[in-house]
């Protein structure tokens, strides 16, 4: 996929830091599809959404190991202020 991995703004940076910590339960949810990449076998995919008071939301997808709780493979699905989602 061509999803972006680099924050482009302060809200992007804040969302990435929150996602790396796991964020608030209310802001993250498990995605209902299996991961096909062999390096992520047995892991779970999550989406984390930060909704700043003003402007557009930031959405990040990442992979979490349910055994260790380790999070990895963070990708921006929507940058702050952008209206178009990058194609996966």
mmCIF file of N, CA and C in Angstrom, residues 16-79:
data_model
loop_
_atom_site.group_PDB
_atom_site.id
_atom_site.type_symbol
_atom_site.label_atom_id
_atom_site.label_comp_id
_atom_site.label_asym_id
_atom_site.label_seq_id
_atom_site.Cartn_x
_atom_site.Cartn_y
_atom_site.Cartn_z
ATOM 1 N N UNK A 16 -0.010 9.997 16.337
ATOM 2 C CA UNK A 16 0.955 8.899 16.247
ATOM 3 C C UNK A 16 1.475 8.525 17.633
ATOM 4 N N UNK A 17 1.797 9.525 18.447
ATOM 5 C CA UNK A 17 2.274 9.251 19.811
ATOM 6 C C UNK A 17 1.201 8.539 20.631
ATOM 7 N N UNK A 18 -0.049 8.980 20.501
ATOM 8 C CA UNK A 18 -1.145 8.340 21.222
ATOM 9 C C UNK A 18 -1.329 6.891 20.774
ATOM 10 N N UNK A 19 -1.297 6.686 19.460
ATOM 11 C CA UNK A 19 -1.487 5.337 18.910
ATOM 12 C C UNK A 19 -0.384 4.397 19.396
ATOM 13 N N UNK A 20 0.851 4.907 19.467
ATOM 14 C CA UNK A 20 1.969 4.077 19.924
ATOM 15 C C UNK A 20 1.802 3.646 21.378
ATOM 16 N N UNK A 21 1.116 4.474 22.162
ATOM 17 C CA UNK A 21 0.858 4.135 23.570
ATOM 18 C C UNK A 21 -0.407 3.298 23.725
ATOM 19 N N UNK A 22 -1.155 3.161 22.633
ATOM 20 C CA UNK A 22 -2.408 2.429 22.704
ATOM 21 C C UNK A 22 -3.620 3.325 22.725
ATOM 22 N N UNK A 23 -3.406 4.588 23.068
ATOM 23 C CA UNK A 23 -4.492 5.550 23.044
ATOM 24 C C UNK A 23 -5.597 5.235 24.030
ATOM 25 N N UNK A 24 -6.634 6.038 24.008
ATOM 26 C CA UNK A 24 -7.807 5.780 24.838
ATOM 27 C C UNK A 24 -8.648 4.699 24.177
ATOM 28 N N UNK A 25 -9.229 3.830 24.969
ATOM 29 C CA UNK A 25 -10.051 2.749 24.423
ATOM 30 C C UNK A 25 -11.122 3.272 23.469
ATOM 31 N N UNK A 26 -11.693 4.418 23.806
ATOM 32 C CA UNK A 26 -12.775 4.984 22.991
ATOM 33 C C UNK A 26 -12.316 5.375 21.592
ATOM 34 N N UNK A 27 -11.020 5.639 21.434
ATOM 35 C CA UNK A 27 -10.505 6.145 20.161
ATOM 36 C C UNK A 27 -9.915 5.053 19.270
ATOM 37 N N UNK A 28 -9.853 3.828 19.802
ATOM 38 C CA UNK A 28 -9.268 2.768 18.989
ATOM 39 C C UNK A 28 -10.233 1.602 18.886
ATOM 40 N N UNK A 29 -10.168 0.916 17.767
ATOM 41 C CA UNK A 29 -10.977 -0.289 17.650
ATOM 42 C C UNK A 29 -10.281 -1.296 16.753
ATOM 43 N N UNK A 30 -10.552 -2.545 17.050
ATOM 44 C CA UNK A 30 -9.953 -3.626 16.276
ATOM 45 C C UNK A 30 -10.661 -3.740 14.942
ATOM 46 N N UNK A 31 -9.894 -3.937 13.889
ATOM 47 C CA UNK A 31 -10.472 -4.106 12.558
ATOM 48 C C UNK A 31 -10.726 -5.590 12.305
ATOM 49 N N UNK A 32 -11.850 -5.898 11.646
ATOM 50 C CA UNK A 32 -12.287 -7.294 11.576
ATOM 51 C C UNK A 32 -11.692 -8.113 10.432
ATOM 52 N N UNK A 33 -10.464 -7.815 10.031
ATOM 53 C CA UNK A 33 -9.908 -8.661 8.987
ATOM 54 C C UNK A 33 -8.574 -9.275 9.383
ATOM 55 N N UNK A 34 -8.326 -10.441 8.818
ATOM 56 C CA UNK A 34 -7.085 -11.170 9.110
ATOM 57 C C UNK A 34 -5.927 -10.532 8.347
ATOM 58 N N UNK A 35 -4.762 -10.559 8.963
ATOM 59 C CA UNK A 35 -3.566 -10.010 8.315
ATOM 60 C C UNK A 35 -2.936 -11.098 7.447
ATOM 61 N N UNK A 36 -2.677 -10.762 6.189
ATOM 62 C CA UNK A 36 -2.140 -11.749 5.250
ATOM 63 C C UNK A 36 -0.610 -11.771 5.239
ATOM 64 N N UNK A 37 0.004 -10.686 5.688
ATOM 65 C CA UNK A 37 1.471 -10.605 5.710
ATOM 66 C C UNK A 37 2.030 -11.622 6.705
ATOM 67 N N UNK A 38 2.915 -12.523 6.234
ATOM 68 C CA UNK A 38 3.453 -13.559 7.139
ATOM 69 C C UNK A 38 4.148 -13.001 8.382
ATOM 70 N N UNK A 39 4.768 -11.819 8.274
ATOM 71 C CA UNK A 39 5.476 -11.262 9.433
ATOM 72 C C UNK A 39 4.502 -10.827 10.537
ATOM 73 N N UNK A 40 3.218 -10.684 10.189
ATOM 74 C CA UNK A 40 2.222 -10.268 11.177
ATOM 75 C C UNK A 40 1.234 -11.390 11.508
ATOM 76 N N UNK A 41 1.653 -12.616 11.272
ATOM 77 C CA UNK A 41 0.776 -13.770 11.522
ATOM 78 C C UNK A 41 0.349 -13.808 12.994
ATOM 79 N N UNK A 42 -0.955 -14.001 13.216
ATOM 80 C CA UNK A 42 -1.466 -14.095 14.580
ATOM 81 C C UNK A 42 -1.646 -12.758 15.275
ATOM 82 N N UNK A 43 -1.388 -11.669 14.562
ATOM 83 C CA UNK A 43 -1.523 -10.349 15.164
ATOM 84 C C UNK A 43 -2.851 -9.714 14.779
ATOM 85 N N UNK A 44 -3.169 -8.600 15.410
ATOM 86 C CA UNK A 44 -4.443 -7.937 15.191
ATOM 87 C C UNK A 44 -4.225 -6.538 14.632
ATOM 88 N N UNK A 45 -5.132 -6.126 13.741
ATOM 89 C CA UNK A 45 -5.046 -4.798 13.140
ATOM 90 C C UNK A 45 -6.009 -3.856 13.859
ATOM 91 N N UNK A 46 -5.529 -2.664 14.150
ATOM 92 C CA UNK A 46 -6.339 -1.665 14.836
ATOM 93 C C UNK A 46 -6.383 -0.368 14.038
ATOM 94 N N UNK A 47 -7.436 0.398 14.270
ATOM 95 C CA UNK A 47 -7.484 1.772 13.777
ATOM 96 C C UNK A 47 -7.573 2.701 14.983
ATOM 97 N N UNK A 48 -6.839 3.788 14.926
ATOM 98 C CA UNK A 48 -6.866 4.795 15.988
ATOM 99 C C UNK A 48 -7.241 6.122 15.346
ATOM 100 N N UNK A 49 -8.239 6.782 15.913
ATOM 101 C CA UNK A 49 -8.706 8.049 15.353
ATOM 102 C C UNK A 49 -8.579 9.154 16.397
ATOM 103 N N UNK A 50 -7.898 10.229 16.018
ATOM 104 C CA UNK A 50 -7.823 11.423 16.854
ATOM 105 C C UNK A 50 -8.695 12.484 16.203
ATOM 106 N N UNK A 51 -9.639 13.022 16.980
ATOM 107 C CA UNK A 51 -10.502 14.077 16.455
ATOM 108 C C UNK A 51 -10.191 15.376 17.181
ATOM 109 N N UNK A 52 -9.342 16.224 16.577
ATOM 110 C CA UNK A 52 -9.049 17.517 17.204
ATOM 111 C C UNK A 52 -10.325 18.355 17.286
ATOM 112 N N UNK A 53 -10.325 19.343 18.171
ATOM 113 C CA UNK A 53 -11.511 20.197 18.341
ATOM 114 C C UNK A 53 -11.888 20.888 17.038
ATOM 115 N N UNK A 54 -10.879 21.296 16.270
ATOM 116 C CA UNK A 54 -11.134 21.992 15.012
ATOM 117 C C UNK A 54 -10.439 21.225 13.901
ATOM 118 N N UNK A 55 -11.088 21.185 12.761
ATOM 119 C CA UNK A 55 -10.435 20.556 11.616
ATOM 120 C C UNK A 55 -10.784 19.099 11.454
ATOM 121 N N UNK A 56 -10.114 18.459 10.560
ATOM 122 C CA UNK A 56 -10.415 17.099 10.184
ATOM 123 C C UNK A 56 -9.710 16.109 11.110
ATOM 124 N N UNK A 57 -10.259 14.920 11.169
ATOM 125 C CA UNK A 57 -9.689 13.879 12.022
ATOM 126 C C UNK A 57 -8.360 13.358 11.461
ATOM 127 N N UNK A 58 -7.613 12.680 12.323
ATOM 128 C CA UNK A 58 -6.415 11.943 11.926
ATOM 129 C C UNK A 58 -6.729 10.470 12.166
ATOM 130 N N UNK A 59 -6.459 9.620 11.176
ATOM 131 C CA UNK A 59 -6.699 8.190 11.348
ATOM 132 C C UNK A 59 -5.423 7.414 11.049
ATOM 133 N N UNK A 60 -5.067 6.522 11.981
ATOM 134 C CA UNK A 60 -3.856 5.713 11.856
ATOM 135 C C UNK A 60 -4.235 4.245 11.999
ATOM 136 N N UNK A 61 -3.710 3.423 11.122
ATOM 137 C CA UNK A 61 -3.857 1.973 11.276
ATOM 138 C C UNK A 61 -2.534 1.400 11.774
ATOM 139 N N UNK A 62 -2.625 0.381 12.608
ATOM 140 C CA UNK A 62 -1.407 -0.278 13.092
ATOM 141 C C UNK A 62 -1.701 -1.726 13.447
ATOM 142 N N UNK A 63 -0.639 -2.459 13.698
ATOM 143 C CA UNK A 63 -0.719 -3.882 14.039
ATOM 144 C C UNK A 63 -0.312 -4.052 15.498
ATOM 145 N N UNK A 64 -1.041 -4.902 16.216
ATOM 146 C CA UNK A 64 -0.723 -5.165 17.620
ATOM 147 C C UNK A 64 -0.599 -6.666 17.856
ATOM 148 N N UNK A 65 0.413 -7.037 18.597
ATOM 149 C CA UNK A 65 0.592 -8.429 18.998
ATOM 150 C C UNK A 65 -0.231 -8.659 20.264
ATOM 151 N N UNK A 66 -1.287 -9.507 20.185
ATOM 152 C CA UNK A 66 -2.142 -9.676 21.366
ATOM 153 C C UNK A 66 -1.426 -10.321 22.550
ATOM 154 N N UNK A 67 -0.344 -11.054 22.281
ATOM 155 C CA UNK A 67 0.405 -11.708 23.370
ATOM 156 C C UNK A 67 1.269 -10.719 24.131
ATOM 157 N N UNK A 68 2.038 -9.916 23.384
ATOM 158 C CA UNK A 68 2.991 -9.008 24.046
ATOM 159 C C UNK A 68 2.437 -7.592 24.207
ATOM 160 N N UNK A 69 1.404 -7.259 23.434
ATOM 161 C CA UNK A 69 0.889 -5.890 23.454
ATOM 162 C C UNK A 69 1.728 -4.933 22.629
ATOM 163 N N UNK A 70 2.757 -5.450 21.957
ATOM 164 C CA UNK A 70 3.630 -4.602 21.149
ATOM 165 C C UNK A 70 2.879 -4.096 19.913
ATOM 166 N N UNK A 71 3.090 -2.816 19.582
ATOM 167 C CA UNK A 71 2.442 -2.203 18.425
ATOM 168 C C UNK A 71 3.477 -1.843 17.372
ATOM 169 N N UNK A 72 3.101 -1.975 16.112
ATOM 170 C CA UNK A 72 4.055 -1.741 15.011
ATOM 171 C C UNK A 72 3.311 -1.415 13.726
ATOM 172 N N UNK A 73 4.063 -1.115 12.678
ATOM 173 C CA UNK A 73 3.526 -0.903 11.326
ATOM 174 C C UNK A 73 2.460 0.204 11.308
ATOM 175 N N UNK A 74 2.814 1.366 11.860
ATOM 176 C CA UNK A 74 1.881 2.498 11.917
ATOM 177 C C UNK A 74 1.786 3.167 10.548
ATOM 178 N N UNK A 75 0.547 3.398 10.084
ATOM 179 C CA UNK A 75 0.328 4.055 8.791
ATOM 180 C C UNK A 75 -0.787 5.076 8.929
ATOM 181 N N UNK A 76 -0.566 6.241 8.356
ATOM 182 C CA UNK A 76 -1.622 7.255 8.325
ATOM 183 C C UNK A 76 -2.608 6.920 7.217
ATOM 184 N N UNK A 77 -3.868 6.702 7.595
ATOM 185 C CA UNK A 77 -4.918 6.513 6.599
ATOM 186 C C UNK A 77 -5.516 7.866 6.239
ATOM 187 N N UNK A 78 -5.483 8.802 7.181
ATOM 188 C CA UNK A 78 -5.931 10.161 6.892
ATOM 189 C C UNK A 78 -5.110 11.130 7.718
ATOM 190 N N UNK A 79 -4.470 12.071 7.032
ATOM 191 C CA UNK A 79 -3.710 13.119 7.715
ATOM 192 C C UNK A 79 -4.650 14.222 8.177
#
